[in-house]
């Protein structure tokens, strides 16, 4: 060691040299054993490690500089993104906090490691030396780095420091250096069971604040003695007709109190079996015969597969309806793949009542890939917060009188007594109006500049031209928002036109004698802004154009596409050019360039029925709503002879289906939702923000009392935390963005209507999911004006409330 010290004296003595010492060849990695950002990332494939002087006395830098191969730098410089990359070198101040140290791998190569002071707990930088680097080279480098740290700490030369003085910078008490990939080609070490469990839990771990209020079903999930989530007794497995898959794994249970996965059993057998009549069962049995859980394989288990951490997360529901989130971790990728195929076969067959063996290989890959965890783009992972995600205090215009505890005796009850509830919402595009259907009435609300709604008027009787009162089941704004097209479920072959200026139905349009109307949509994405009259309609088995101007039946016979087989069409949407997407209860989607011809593209089903459909104005993105998840589908073709064309215009090749992104709540969040509400997920039809002058940026939907918004940018780039929530005290019936923006959301509760800023949405944590029972909202139970805060002005409040019972 003192021979090395003599050598370092000679090196340090030459102050004319900026570089004191270097290791000429190696690779730089960042290793994150406990972080959700990914276990190991290669920073520089070819790099040089050096110790350099700085312009300040007693301070030195550890510098890792990228070494370019011939021609590589010119290629990098031509990339328009290159300016955003740290592509040349990384510099670290040699300080004791780095815990700089070295170790030798079993393959013989040496590795230098130091803490990432800007990263998460446990994150390390590792410089894996080339195999030609000798032990003497490494020891000299390490000793020089120790002297640099000594000089920085004590502000004096290290030339007279003793060996005992240097021991302060050895850091032999640190944990072993985790393995990253090395030059010898050894495989990257898989994360440990503990690391995998911590990773999967980290994204749902909330702040240290605890929520004191829990529902009875939440309490059922906690061990009274230890405060830890305790699973219910397992149900006995029915007799199996066929074993679809059986794999060994570790079993972890999500603890709601701590926000972590806790290992329950290091060795279990997970079995998926067919039990008859399109029914399937998942049973997990411990090594000593303990039955951990048993449950049917249904969509509500919310399956998510994560191949980086060899994990499968799913939800389990007790017989009392309480929900739990479990994690199975498999020993290798082959085991996880085998389990995934068996489980997805069971889920798909249960939903479609068709054998998995009849599905084409390309469609099998399409289904399985959709249930994998989204891969995060590391280059954008630092964009943690949604723009404008800070909570915005509710304005007085939205504040309920019930917030004023000192005036509780003055509360005015605005709930409607007619037994009806709000059922539908239509957001205007021309005149800043929203329309809420409630039984045979419509409430009209004006959008105010201060992000509030104001009750404008009500249409008290919806009746046919013959005077028959009815409750519309579907509505659509039409002809510059001057008309509303609506349907009576008791007369599915006709539609009605209401003149909104007069507040009455003026026309009944008979569509066809034999073809009922299941749904209808604008002829183009923003046709309701124009005076255009025709629009698109479909039945369960046919797609057609409806033109109110033609004599007699309004269905245009020349623009009718009718199928002989049962297709169960359920939803339709159009692009700005008039291309049409039609979805079905079977879960598939057809893309048409026009009506009356065969679909250009058929997108296979994942299993669940599609209950809502939206399309971006340019036709690039399809947004399908299923009961327990959303599907975002890219309709742009990436290769082949039709590269750059949309699936509406040209068909995808048989071996090149568009890849769906399955937007699902994390199983942990789903379990917490169900603990709070006692009800399973049931998404309302999801929608993009409507942006005629720009691109879509956001998605809105709801389930139970929760509004949920996704950032389209985060989803497309694979970033973490792509969705945020806002909880209400009652169920959200319908929701949509204010037209032309994604900043405000308009929603209808059973007896109220609200406009809420997206700044009020929060990340889903135990605290935000538990919510505040007194959510801020305005009343529209009887289509009245907003209730306002009344401190010191009770008389003014009375004059503002327009309680209009019917």
mmCIF file of C-alpha atoms in Angstrom, residues 13 152 253 304 328 491:
data_model
loop_
_atom_site.group_PDB
_atom_site.id
_atom_site.type_symbol
_atom_site.label_atom_id
_atom_site.label_comp_id
_atom_site.label_asym_id
_atom_site.label_seq_id
_atom_site.Cartn_x
_atom_site.Cartn_y
_atom_site.Cartn_z
ATOM 1 C CA UNK A 13 3.325 16.325 -7.301
ATOM 2 C CA UNK A 152 -11.502 18.024 0.787
ATOM 3 C CA UNK A 253 -49.651 -9.597 -0.104
ATOM 4 C CA UNK A 304 -50.783 -7.044 -14.638
ATOM 5 C CA UNK A 328 -46.601 -13.736 -7.467
ATOM 6 C CA UNK A 491 -89.221 3.421 -29.915
#
